[in-house]
Amino acid sequence: MRVHKLTFAALAVAAGLSLTACQSGNDNAGNGQSDPSSSSSASTGGGSNSNSSSTGGGSGTNASDRSGTSSGSGSQGSGGTGKTAGSGSGSGTGASAKTGKCLTAGLKITAQDGTIGGDTDGTVVVTLTNRSGHDCTVAGYAGVDLKTNAGSLSAKRTGQETVSAVLKNGESTYFPVSYPLNTSGGSGVRITGLVVTPPDETHSVTLAWPGAASLPVTDGSGSSVKVGPIGSAGQGG
């Protein structure tokens, strides 16, 4: 009977040890299941960091895109300014193409005797040569005054029609000054100079008188000194 009790007691101890071993195995198994959980948490944490980093990168890209757009807008503004400057440049070119009037400073003015034998009046031909370096326009009557020992004598216009012409650089045009010849045998009125003022100008030039030395003394009923329009005389009369 005692033997049987010992046997049962031994079996009970063995059974207890077996149960303890099983429980210990189960506990280890439970501890093993927590590792995937920790791994998952770590993985999730990494994913969060990755997403956060990715989101940050996306934000940086958007900022770069906006910066690029702003730069493009600036480029368009610069282009607009360029067009405006170009337009101003075209306007300056049209203004410079206009031909101005012939001015005294740009003309070489000379005079020579153009009297032809047998004429009742003497003629002096005045030459205007364009030396301005560019084309100019000339038309109408020049102002002509004869300087004499009795004072200044202004020439009268003949009344001929005038024509406007472009005088190219280096080219010349002419007009005549006619005056009565002194055939009285007396000294008459001595001529000392010729003053010429181009059309539409206020600046004059004084030339030596190339014609006859004197004018006849008259009571005002004789022929007067006359000037023809620009272009109404050829070289030499």
JSON list of N, CA, C and O in Angstrom, two decimals, residues 107-160:
[
{"chain": "A", "resi": 107, "resn": "LEU", "atom": "N", "xyz": [25.45, 126.61, -96.73]},
{"chain": "A", "resi": 107, "resn": "LEU", "atom": "CA", "xyz": [25.53, 126.98, -98.15]},
{"chain": "A", "resi": 107, "resn": "LEU", "atom": "C", "xyz": [26.82, 127.76, -98.45]},
{"chain": "A", "resi": 107, "resn": "LEU", "atom": "O", "xyz": [27.26, 128.60, -97.65]},
{"chain": "A", "resi": 108, "resn": "LYS", "atom": "N", "xyz": [27.39, 127.46, -99.59]},
{"chain": "A", "resi": 108, "resn": "LYS", "atom": "CA", "xyz": [28.47, 128.29, -100.12]},
{"chain": "A", "resi": 108, "resn": "LYS", "atom": "C", "xyz": [27.84, 129.22, -101.14]},
{"chain": "A", "resi": 108, "resn": "LYS", "atom": "O", "xyz": [27.25, 128.77, -102.13]},
{"chain": "A", "resi": 109, "resn": "ILE", "atom": "N", "xyz": [27.95, 130.53, -100.93]},
{"chain": "A", "resi": 109, "resn": "ILE", "atom": "CA", "xyz": [27.28, 131.51, -101.78]},
{"chain": "A", "resi": 109, "resn": "ILE", "atom": "C", "xyz": [28.32, 132.35, -102.52]},
{"chain": "A", "resi": 109, "resn": "ILE", "atom": "O", "xyz": [29.21, 132.94, -101.89]},
{"chain": "A", "resi": 110, "resn": "THR", "atom": "N", "xyz": [28.21, 132.36, -103.83]},
{"chain": "A", "resi": 110, "resn": "THR", "atom": "CA", "xyz": [29.15, 133.13, -104.68]},
{"chain": "A", "resi": 110, "resn": "THR", "atom": "C", "xyz": [28.36, 133.92, -105.72]},
{"chain": "A", "resi": 110, "resn": "THR", "atom": "O", "xyz": [27.17, 133.65, -105.96]},
{"chain": "A", "resi": 111, "resn": "ALA", "atom": "N", "xyz": [29.02, 134.88, -106.36]},
{"chain": "A", "resi": 111, "resn": "ALA", "atom": "CA", "xyz": [28.37, 135.70, -107.39]},
{"chain": "A", "resi": 111, "resn": "ALA", "atom": "C", "xyz": [29.36, 135.97, -108.52]},
{"chain": "A", "resi": 111, "resn": "ALA", "atom": "O", "xyz": [30.55, 136.10, -108.30]},
{"chain": "A", "resi": 112, "resn": "GLN", "atom": "N", "xyz": [28.82, 136.00, -109.75]},
{"chain": "A", "resi": 112, "resn": "GLN", "atom": "CA", "xyz": [29.65, 136.31, -110.91]},
{"chain": "A", "resi": 112, "resn": "GLN", "atom": "C", "xyz": [28.85, 137.10, -111.94]},
{"chain": "A", "resi": 112, "resn": "GLN", "atom": "O", "xyz": [27.61, 137.06, -111.95]},
{"chain": "A", "resi": 113, "resn": "ASP", "atom": "N", "xyz": [29.58, 137.80, -112.79]},
{"chain": "A", "resi": 113, "resn": "ASP", "atom": "CA", "xyz": [28.91, 138.61, -113.81]},
{"chain": "A", "resi": 113, "resn": "ASP", "atom": "C", "xyz": [28.32, 137.70, -114.87]},
{"chain": "A", "resi": 113, "resn": "ASP", "atom": "O", "xyz": [28.98, 136.80, -115.40]},
{"chain": "A", "resi": 114, "resn": "GLY", "atom": "N", "xyz": [27.05, 137.92, -115.20]},
{"chain": "A", "resi": 114, "resn": "GLY", "atom": "CA", "xyz": [26.38, 137.10, -116.22]},
{"chain": "A", "resi": 114, "resn": "GLY", "atom": "C", "xyz": [25.79, 137.94, -117.34]},
{"chain": "A", "resi": 114, "resn": "GLY", "atom": "O", "xyz": [24.90, 137.47, -118.07]},
{"chain": "A", "resi": 115, "resn": "THR", "atom": "N", "xyz": [26.29, 139.17, -117.48]},
{"chain": "A", "resi": 115, "resn": "THR", "atom": "CA", "xyz": [25.76, 140.07, -118.51]},
{"chain": "A", "resi": 115, "resn": "THR", "atom": "C", "xyz": [26.16, 139.60, -119.90]},
{"chain": "A", "resi": 115, "resn": "THR", "atom": "O", "xyz": [27.31, 139.21, -120.14]},
{"chain": "A", "resi": 116, "resn": "ILE", "atom": "N", "xyz": [25.19, 139.59, -120.82]},
{"chain": "A", "resi": 116, "resn": "ILE", "atom": "CA", "xyz": [25.45, 139.21, -122.20]},
{"chain": "A", "resi": 116, "resn": "ILE", "atom": "C", "xyz": [25.48, 140.50, -123.05]},
{"chain": "A", "resi": 116, "resn": "ILE", "atom": "O", "xyz": [24.65, 141.40, -122.86]},
{"chain": "A", "resi": 117, "resn": "GLY", "atom": "N", "xyz": [26.43, 140.54, -123.97]},
{"chain": "A", "resi": 117, "resn": "GLY", "atom": "CA", "xyz": [26.57, 141.73, -124.81]},
{"chain": "A", "resi": 117, "resn": "GLY", "atom": "C", "xyz": [25.27, 142.07, -125.55]},
{"chain": "A", "resi": 117, "resn": "GLY", "atom": "O", "xyz": [24.59, 141.19, -126.07]},
{"chain": "A", "resi": 118, "resn": "GLY", "atom": "N", "xyz": [24.94, 143.36, -125.55]},
{"chain": "A", "resi": 118, "resn": "GLY", "atom": "CA", "xyz": [23.73, 143.80, -126.22]},
{"chain": "A", "resi": 118, "resn": "GLY", "atom": "C", "xyz": [22.55, 143.96, -125.28]},
{"chain": "A", "resi": 118, "resn": "GLY", "atom": "O", "xyz": [21.51, 144.54, -125.66]},
{"chain": "A", "resi": 119, "resn": "ASP", "atom": "N", "xyz": [22.63, 143.43, -124.05]},
{"chain": "A", "resi": 119, "resn": "ASP", "atom": "CA", "xyz": [21.54, 143.58, -123.08]},
{"chain": "A", "resi": 119, "resn": "ASP", "atom": "C", "xyz": [21.48, 145.03, -122.58]},
{"chain": "A", "resi": 119, "resn": "ASP", "atom": "O", "xyz": [22.51, 145.68, -122.41]},
{"chain": "A", "resi": 120, "resn": "THR", "atom": "N", "xyz": [20.28, 145.50, -122.39]},
{"chain": "A", "resi": 120, "resn": "THR", "atom": "CA", "xyz": [20.12, 146.86, -121.85]},
{"chain": "A", "resi": 120, "resn": "THR", "atom": "C", "xyz": [20.34, 146.89, -120.34]},
{"chain": "A", "resi": 120, "resn": "THR", "atom": "O", "xyz": [20.59, 147.96, -119.77]},
{"chain": "A", "resi": 121, "resn": "ASP", "atom": "N", "xyz": [20.20, 145.77, -119.71]},
{"chain": "A", "resi": 121, "resn": "ASP", "atom": "CA", "xyz": [20.43, 145.64, -118.25]},
{"chain": "A", "resi": 121, "resn": "ASP", "atom": "C", "xyz": [21.59, 144.68, -118.00]},
{"chain": "A", "resi": 121, "resn": "ASP", "atom": "O", "xyz": [21.83, 143.73, -118.77]},
{"chain": "A", "resi": 122, "resn": "GLY", "atom": "N", "xyz": [22.27, 144.94, -116.90]},
{"chain": "A", "resi": 122, "resn": "GLY", "atom": "CA", "xyz": [23.33, 144.02, -116.51]},
{"chain": "A", "resi": 122, "resn": "GLY", "atom": "C", "xyz": [22.75, 142.89, -115.66]},
{"chain": "A", "resi": 122, "resn": "GLY", "atom": "O", "xyz": [21.66, 143.00, -115.07]},
{"chain": "A", "resi": 123, "resn": "THR", "atom": "N", "xyz": [23.47, 141.77, -115.57]},
{"chain": "A", "resi": 123, "resn": "THR", "atom": "CA", "xyz": [23.02, 140.62, -114.78]},
{"chain": "A", "resi": 123, "resn": "THR", "atom": "C", "xyz": [24.17, 140.05, -113.95]},
{"chain": "A", "resi": 123, "resn": "THR", "atom": "O", "xyz": [25.28, 139.86, -114.46]},
{"chain": "A", "resi": 124, "resn": "VAL", "atom": "N", "xyz": [23.87, 139.79, -112.70]},
{"chain": "A", "resi": 124, "resn": "VAL", "atom": "CA", "xyz": [24.79, 139.08, -111.82]},
{"chain": "A", "resi": 124, "resn": "VAL", "atom": "C", "xyz": [24.09, 137.78, -111.41]},
{"chain": "A", "resi": 124, "resn": "VAL", "atom": "O", "xyz": [22.92, 137.79, -110.99]},
{"chain": "A", "resi": 125, "resn": "VAL", "atom": "N", "xyz": [24.82, 136.66, -111.59]},
{"chain": "A", "resi": 125, "resn": "VAL", "atom": "CA", "xyz": [24.25, 135.36, -111.21]},
{"chain": "A", "resi": 125, "resn": "VAL", "atom": "C", "xyz": [24.81, 134.94, -109.86]},
{"chain": "A", "resi": 125, "resn": "VAL", "atom": "O", "xyz": [26.03, 134.89, -109.66]},
{"chain": "A", "resi": 126, "resn": "VAL", "atom": "N", "xyz": [23.91, 134.65, -108.92]},
{"chain": "A", "resi": 126, "resn": "VAL", "atom": "CA", "xyz": [24.30, 134.20, -107.58]},
{"chain": "A", "resi": 126, "resn": "VAL", "atom": "C", "xyz": [24.14, 132.68, -107.51]},
{"chain": "A", "resi": 126, "resn": "VAL", "atom": "O", "xyz": [23.12, 132.12, -107.91]},
{"chain": "A", "resi": 127, "resn": "THR", "atom": "N", "xyz": [25.18, 132.01, -107.00]},
{"chain": "A", "resi": 127, "resn": "THR", "atom": "CA", "xyz": [25.18, 130.55, -106.90]},
{"chain": "A", "resi": 127, "resn": "THR", "atom": "C", "xyz": [25.09, 130.12, -105.44]},
{"chain": "A", "resi": 127, "resn": "THR", "atom": "O", "xyz": [25.82, 130.64, -104.58]},
{"chain": "A", "resi": 128, "resn": "LEU", "atom": "N", "xyz": [24.18, 129.18, -105.17]},
{"chain": "A", "resi": 128, "resn": "LEU", "atom": "CA", "xyz": [24.04, 128.58, -103.83]},
{"chain": "A", "resi": 128, "resn": "LEU", "atom": "C", "xyz": [24.46, 127.12, -103.93]},
{"chain": "A", "resi": 128, "resn": "LEU", "atom": "O", "xyz": [23.84, 126.34, -104.67]},
{"chain": "A", "resi": 129, "resn": "THR", "atom": "N", "xyz": [25.50, 126.72, -103.23]},
{"chain": "A", "resi": 129, "resn": "THR", "atom": "CA", "xyz": [25.98, 125.34, -103.25]},
{"chain": "A", "resi": 129, "resn": "THR", "atom": "C", "xyz": [25.79, 124.71, -101.88]},
{"chain": "A", "resi": 129, "resn": "THR", "atom": "O", "xyz": [26.22, 125.28, -100.86]},
{"chain": "A", "resi": 130, "resn": "ASN", "atom": "N", "xyz": [25.15, 123.56, -101.87]},
{"chain": "A", "resi": 130, "resn": "ASN", "atom": "CA", "xyz": [24.88, 122.86, -100.60]},
{"chain": "A", "resi": 130, "resn": "ASN", "atom": "C", "xyz": [26.16, 122.16, -100.12]},
{"chain": "A", "resi": 130, "resn": "ASN", "atom": "O", "xyz": [26.65, 121.24, -100.75]},
{"chain": "A", "resi": 131, "resn": "ARG", "atom": "N", "xyz": [26.67, 122.57, -98.98]},
{"chain": "A", "resi": 131, "resn": "ARG", "atom": "CA", "xyz": [27.86, 121.94, -98.40]},
{"chain": "A", "resi": 131, "resn": "ARG", "atom": "C", "xyz": [27.59, 121.49, -96.95]},
{"chain": "A", "resi": 131, "resn": "ARG", "atom": "O", "xyz": [28.49, 121.33, -96.15]},
{"chain": "A", "resi": 132, "resn": "SER", "atom": "N", "xyz": [26.31, 121.27, -96.65]},
{"chain": "A", "resi": 132, "resn": "SER", "atom": "CA", "xyz": [25.89, 120.93, -95.28]},
{"chain": "A", "resi": 132, "resn": "SER", "atom": "C", "xyz": [26.19, 119.49, -94.90]},
{"chain": "A", "resi": 132, "resn": "SER", "atom": "O", "xyz": [26.19, 119.14, -93.73]},
{"chain": "A", "resi": 133, "resn": "GLY", "atom": "N", "xyz": [26.39, 118.62, -95.92]},
{"chain": "A", "resi": 133, "resn": "GLY", "atom": "CA", "xyz": [26.60, 117.20, -95.64]},
{"chain": "A", "resi": 133, "resn": "GLY", "atom": "C", "xyz": [25.33, 116.38, -95.74]},
{"chain": "A", "resi": 133, "resn": "GLY", "atom": "O", "xyz": [25.36, 115.16, -95.58]},
{"chain": "A", "resi": 134, "resn": "HIS", "atom": "N", "xyz": [24.19, 117.03, -96.00]},
{"chain": "A", "resi": 134, "resn": "HIS", "atom": "CA", "xyz": [22.92, 116.31, -96.16]},
{"chain": "A", "resi": 134, "resn": "HIS", "atom": "C", "xyz": [22.04, 117.10, -97.12]},
{"chain": "A", "resi": 134, "resn": "HIS", "atom": "O", "xyz": [22.29, 118.28, -97.40]},
{"chain": "A", "resi": 135, "resn": "ASP", "atom": "N", "xyz": [20.99, 116.47, -97.63]},
{"chain": "A", "resi": 135, "resn": "ASP", "atom": "CA", "xyz": [20.08, 117.14, -98.55]},
{"chain": "A", "resi": 135, "resn": "ASP", "atom": "C", "xyz": [19.29, 118.22, -97.80]},
{"chain": "A", "resi": 135, "resn": "ASP", "atom": "O", "xyz": [19.03, 118.11, -96.60]},
{"chain": "A", "resi": 136, "resn": "CYS", "atom": "N", "xyz": [18.90, 119.27, -98.55]},
{"chain": "A", "resi": 136, "resn": "CYS", "atom": "CA", "xyz": [18.07, 120.31, -97.95]},
{"chain": "A", "resi": 136, "resn": "CYS", "atom": "C", "xyz": [17.10, 120.86, -99.01]},
{"chain": "A", "resi": 136, "resn": "CYS", "atom": "O", "xyz": [17.30, 120.67, -100.21]},
{"chain": "A", "resi": 137, "resn": "THR", "atom": "N", "xyz": [16.06, 121.52, -98.55]},
{"chain": "A", "resi": 137, "resn": "THR", "atom": "CA", "xyz": [15.03, 122.05, -99.44]},
{"chain": "A", "resi": 137, "resn": "THR", "atom": "C", "xyz": [15.18, 123.57, -99.57]},
{"chain": "A", "resi": 137, "resn": "THR", "atom": "O", "xyz": [15.38, 124.26, -98.57]},
{"chain": "A", "resi": 138, "resn": "VAL", "atom": "N", "xyz": [15.07, 124.07, -100.81]},
{"chain": "A", "resi": 138, "resn": "VAL", "atom": "CA", "xyz": [15.18, 125.51, -101.04]},
{"chain": "A", "resi": 138, "resn": "VAL", "atom": "C", "xyz": [14.10, 125.94, -102.03]},
{"chain": "A", "resi": 138, "resn": "VAL", "atom": "O", "xyz": [13.79, 125.22, -102.98]},
{"chain": "A", "resi": 139, "resn": "ALA", "atom": "N", "xyz": [13.51, 127.09, -101.78]},
{"chain": "A", "resi": 139, "resn": "ALA", "atom": "CA", "xyz": [12.45, 127.59, -102.67]},
{"chain": "A", "resi": 139, "resn": "ALA", "atom": "C", "xyz": [12.21, 129.07, -102.38]},
{"chain": "A", "resi": 139, "resn": "ALA", "atom": "O", "xyz": [12.52, 129.57, -101.29]},
{"chain": "A", "resi": 140, "resn": "GLY", "atom": "N", "xyz": [11.67, 129.77, -103.39]},
{"chain": "A", "resi": 140, "resn": "GLY", "atom": "CA", "xyz": [11.29, 131.16, -103.19]},
{"chain": "A", "resi": 140, "resn": "GLY", "atom": "C", "xyz": [12.36, 132.14, -103.63]},
{"chain": "A", "resi": 140, "resn": "GLY", "atom": "O", "xyz": [13.19, 131.86, -104.50]},
{"chain": "A", "resi": 141, "resn": "TYR", "atom": "N", "xyz": [12.33, 133.32, -103.02]},
{"chain": "A", "resi": 141, "resn": "TYR", "atom": "CA", "xyz": [13.24, 134.40, -103.37]},
{"chain": "A", "resi": 141, "resn": "TYR", "atom": "C", "xyz": [14.25, 134.64, -102.24]},
{"chain": "A", "resi": 141, "resn": "TYR", "atom": "O", "xyz": [13.89, 134.61, -101.06]},
{"chain": "A", "resi": 142, "resn": "ALA", "atom": "N", "xyz": [15.47, 134.87, -102.63]},
{"chain": "A", "resi": 142, "resn": "ALA", "atom": "CA", "xyz": [16.48, 135.29, -101.65]},
{"chain": "A", "resi": 142, "resn": "ALA", "atom": "C", "xyz": [16.36, 136.80, -101.46]},
{"chain": "A", "resi": 142, "resn": "ALA", "atom": "O", "xyz": [15.86, 137.53, -102.33]},
{"chain": "A", "resi": 143, "resn": "GLY", "atom": "N", "xyz": [16.80, 137.25, -100.30]},
{"chain": "A", "resi": 143, "resn": "GLY", "atom": "CA", "xyz": [16.86, 138.69, -100.09]},
{"chain": "A", "resi": 143, "resn": "GLY", "atom": "C", "xyz": [18.16, 139.24, -100.67]},
{"chain": "A", "resi": 143, "resn": "GLY", "atom": "O", "xyz": [19.22, 138.66, -100.47]},
{"chain": "A", "resi": 144, "resn": "VAL", "atom": "N", "xyz": [18.07, 140.32, -101.45]},
{"chain": "A", "resi": 144, "resn": "VAL", "atom": "CA", "xyz": [19.26, 140.90, -102.10]},
{"chain": "A", "resi": 144, "resn": "VAL", "atom": "C", "xyz": [19.30, 142.41, -101.85]},
{"chain": "A", "resi": 144, "resn": "VAL", "atom": "O", "xyz": [18.31, 143.11, -102.08]},
{"chain": "A", "resi": 145, "resn": "ASP", "atom": "N", "xyz": [20.45, 142.86, -101.37]},
{"chain": "A", "resi": 145, "resn": "ASP", "atom": "CA", "xyz": [20.67, 144.30, -101.17]},
{"chain": "A", "resi": 145, "resn": "ASP", "atom": "C", "xyz": [22.01, 144.68, -101.78]},
{"chain": "A", "resi": 145, "resn": "ASP", "atom": "O", "xyz": [23.00, 143.96, -101.62]},
{"chain": "A", "resi": 146, "resn": "LEU", "atom": "N", "xyz": [22.01, 145.81, -102.50]},
{"chain": "A", "resi": 146, "resn": "LEU", "atom": "CA", "xyz": [23.26, 146.35, -103.05]},
{"chain": "A", "resi": 146, "resn": "LEU", "atom": "C", "xyz": [23.76, 147.44, -102.11]},
{"chain": "A", "resi": 146, "resn": "LEU", "atom": "O", "xyz": [23.00, 148.35, -101.72]},
{"chain": "A", "resi": 147, "resn": "LYS", "atom": "N", "xyz": [25.01, 147.31, -101.74]},
{"chain": "A", "resi": 147, "resn": "LYS", "atom": "CA", "xyz": [25.63, 148.35, -100.91]},
{"chain": "A", "resi": 147, "resn": "LYS", "atom": "C", "xyz": [26.24, 149.39, -101.85]},
{"chain": "A", "resi": 147, "resn": "LYS", "atom": "O", "xyz": [27.01, 149.04, -102.76]},
{"chain": "A", "resi": 148, "resn": "THR", "atom": "N", "xyz": [25.89, 150.62, -101.66]},
{"chain": "A", "resi": 148, "resn": "THR", "atom": "CA", "xyz": [26.41, 151.70, -102.53]},
{"chain": "A", "resi": 148, "resn": "THR", "atom": "C", "xyz": [26.95, 152.86, -101.69]},
{"chain": "A", "resi": 148, "resn": "THR", "atom": "O", "xyz": [26.76, 152.91, -100.47]},
{"chain": "A", "resi": 149, "resn": "ASN", "atom": "N", "xyz": [27.59, 153.77, -102.38]},
{"chain": "A", "resi": 149, "resn": "ASN", "atom": "CA", "xyz": [28.11, 154.95, -101.68]},
{"chain": "A", "resi": 149, "resn": "ASN", "atom": "C", "xyz": [27.00, 155.89, -101.26]},
{"chain": "A", "resi": 149, "resn": "ASN", "atom": "O", "xyz": [27.22, 156.85, -100.52]},
{"chain": "A", "resi": 150, "resn": "ALA", "atom": "N", "xyz": [25.77, 155.58, -101.71]},
{"chain": "A", "resi": 150, "resn": "ALA", "atom": "CA", "xyz": [24.62, 156.41, -101.35]},
{"chain": "A", "resi": 150, "resn": "ALA", "atom": "C", "xyz": [23.71, 155.69, -100.36]},
{"chain": "A", "resi": 150, "resn": "ALA", "atom": "O", "xyz": [22.62, 156.17, -100.03]},
{"chain": "A", "resi": 151, "resn": "GLY", "atom": "N", "xyz": [24.15, 154.52, -99.90]},
{"chain": "A", "resi": 151, "resn": "GLY", "atom": "CA", "xyz": [23.33, 153.73, -98.97]},
{"chain": "A", "resi": 151, "resn": "GLY", "atom": "C", "xyz": [22.95, 152.37, -99.54]},
{"chain": "A", "resi": 151, "resn": "GLY", "atom": "O", "xyz": [23.39, 151.97, -100.61]},
{"chain": "A", "resi": 152, "resn": "SER", "atom": "N", "xyz": [22.13, 151.66, -98.82]},
{"chain": "A", "resi": 152, "resn": "SER", "atom": "CA", "xyz": [21.72, 150.31, -99.24]},
{"chain": "A", "resi": 152, "resn": "SER", "atom": "C", "xyz": [20.50, 150.39, -100.16]},
{"chain": "A", "resi": 152, "resn": "SER", "atom": "O", "xyz": [19.58, 151.18, -99.95]},
{"chain": "A", "resi": 153, "resn": "LEU", "atom": "N", "xyz": [20.53, 149.56, -101.21]},
{"chain": "A", "resi": 153, "resn": "LEU", "atom": "CA", "xyz": [19.44, 149.51, -102.18]},
{"chain": "A", "resi": 153, "resn": "LEU", "atom": "C", "xyz": [18.91, 148.08, -102.27]},
{"chain": "A", "resi": 153, "resn": "LEU", "atom": "O", "xyz": [19.64, 147.16, -102.63]},
{"chain": "A", "resi": 154, "resn": "SER", "atom": "N", "xyz": [17.64, 147.89, -101.91]},
{"chain": "A", "resi": 154, "resn": "SER", "atom": "CA", "xyz": [17.03, 146.55, -101.91]},
{"chain": "A", "resi": 154, "resn": "SER", "atom": "C", "xyz": [16.48, 146.21, -103.29]},
{"chain": "A", "resi": 154, "resn": "SER", "atom": "O", "xyz": [15.80, 147.03, -103.92]},
{"chain": "A", "resi": 155, "resn": "ALA", "atom": "N", "xyz": [16.76, 144.97, -103.73]},
{"chain": "A", "resi": 155, "resn": "ALA", "atom": "CA", "xyz": [16.25, 144.51, -105.03]},
{"chain": "A", "resi": 155, "resn": "ALA", "atom": "C", "xyz": [14.78, 144.11, -104.88]},
{"chain": "A", "resi": 155, "resn": "ALA", "atom": "O", "xyz": [14.36, 143.60, -103.84]},
{"chain": "A", "resi": 156, "resn": "LYS", "atom": "N", "xyz": [14.02, 144.35, -105.96]},
{"chain": "A", "resi": 156, "resn": "LYS", "atom": "CA", "xyz": [12.61, 143.98, -105.97]},
{"chain": "A", "resi": 156, "resn": "LYS", "atom": "C", "xyz": [12.42, 142.62, -106.66]},
{"chain": "A", "resi": 156, "resn": "LYS", "atom": "O", "xyz": [13.18, 142.29, -107.58]},
{"chain": "A", "resi": 157, "resn": "ARG", "atom": "N", "xyz": [11.44, 141.88, -106.23]},
{"chain": "A", "resi": 157, "resn": "ARG", "atom": "CA", "xyz": [11.16, 140.56, -106.83]},
{"chain": "A", "resi": 157, "resn": "ARG", "atom": "C", "xyz": [10.52, 140.73, -108.21]},
{"chain": "A", "resi": 157, "resn": "ARG", "atom": "O", "xyz": [9.71, 141.64, -108.43]},
{"chain": "A", "resi": 158, "resn": "THR", "atom": "N", "xyz": [10.87, 139.82, -109.11]},
{"chain": "A", "resi": 158, "resn": "THR", "atom": "CA", "xyz": [10.33, 139.89, -110.47]},
{"chain": "A", "resi": 158, "resn": "THR", "atom": "C", "xyz": [8.87, 139.42, -110.52]},
{"chain": "A", "resi": 158, "resn": "THR", "atom": "O", "xyz": [8.16, 139.73, -111.48]},
{"chain": "A", "resi": 159, "resn": "GLY", "atom": "N", "xyz": [8.45, 138.64, -109.53]},
{"chain": "A", "resi": 159, "resn": "GLY", "atom": "CA", "xyz": [7.07, 138.13, -109.51]},
{"chain": "A", "resi": 159, "resn": "GLY", "atom": "C", "xyz": [6.91, 136.79, -110.20]},
{"chain": "A", "resi": 159, "resn": "GLY", "atom": "O", "xyz": [5.79, 136.28, -110.33]},
{"chain": "A", "resi": 160, "resn": "GLN", "atom": "N", "xyz": [8.00, 136.20, -110.69]},
{"chain": "A", "resi": 160, "resn": "GLN", "atom": "CA", "xyz": [7.93, 134.89, -111.33]},
{"chain": "A", "resi": 160, "resn": "GLN", "atom": "C", "xyz": [7.51, 133.81, -110.32]},
{"chain": "A", "resi": 160, "resn": "GLN", "atom": "O", "xyz": [7.75, 133.94, -109.11]}
]
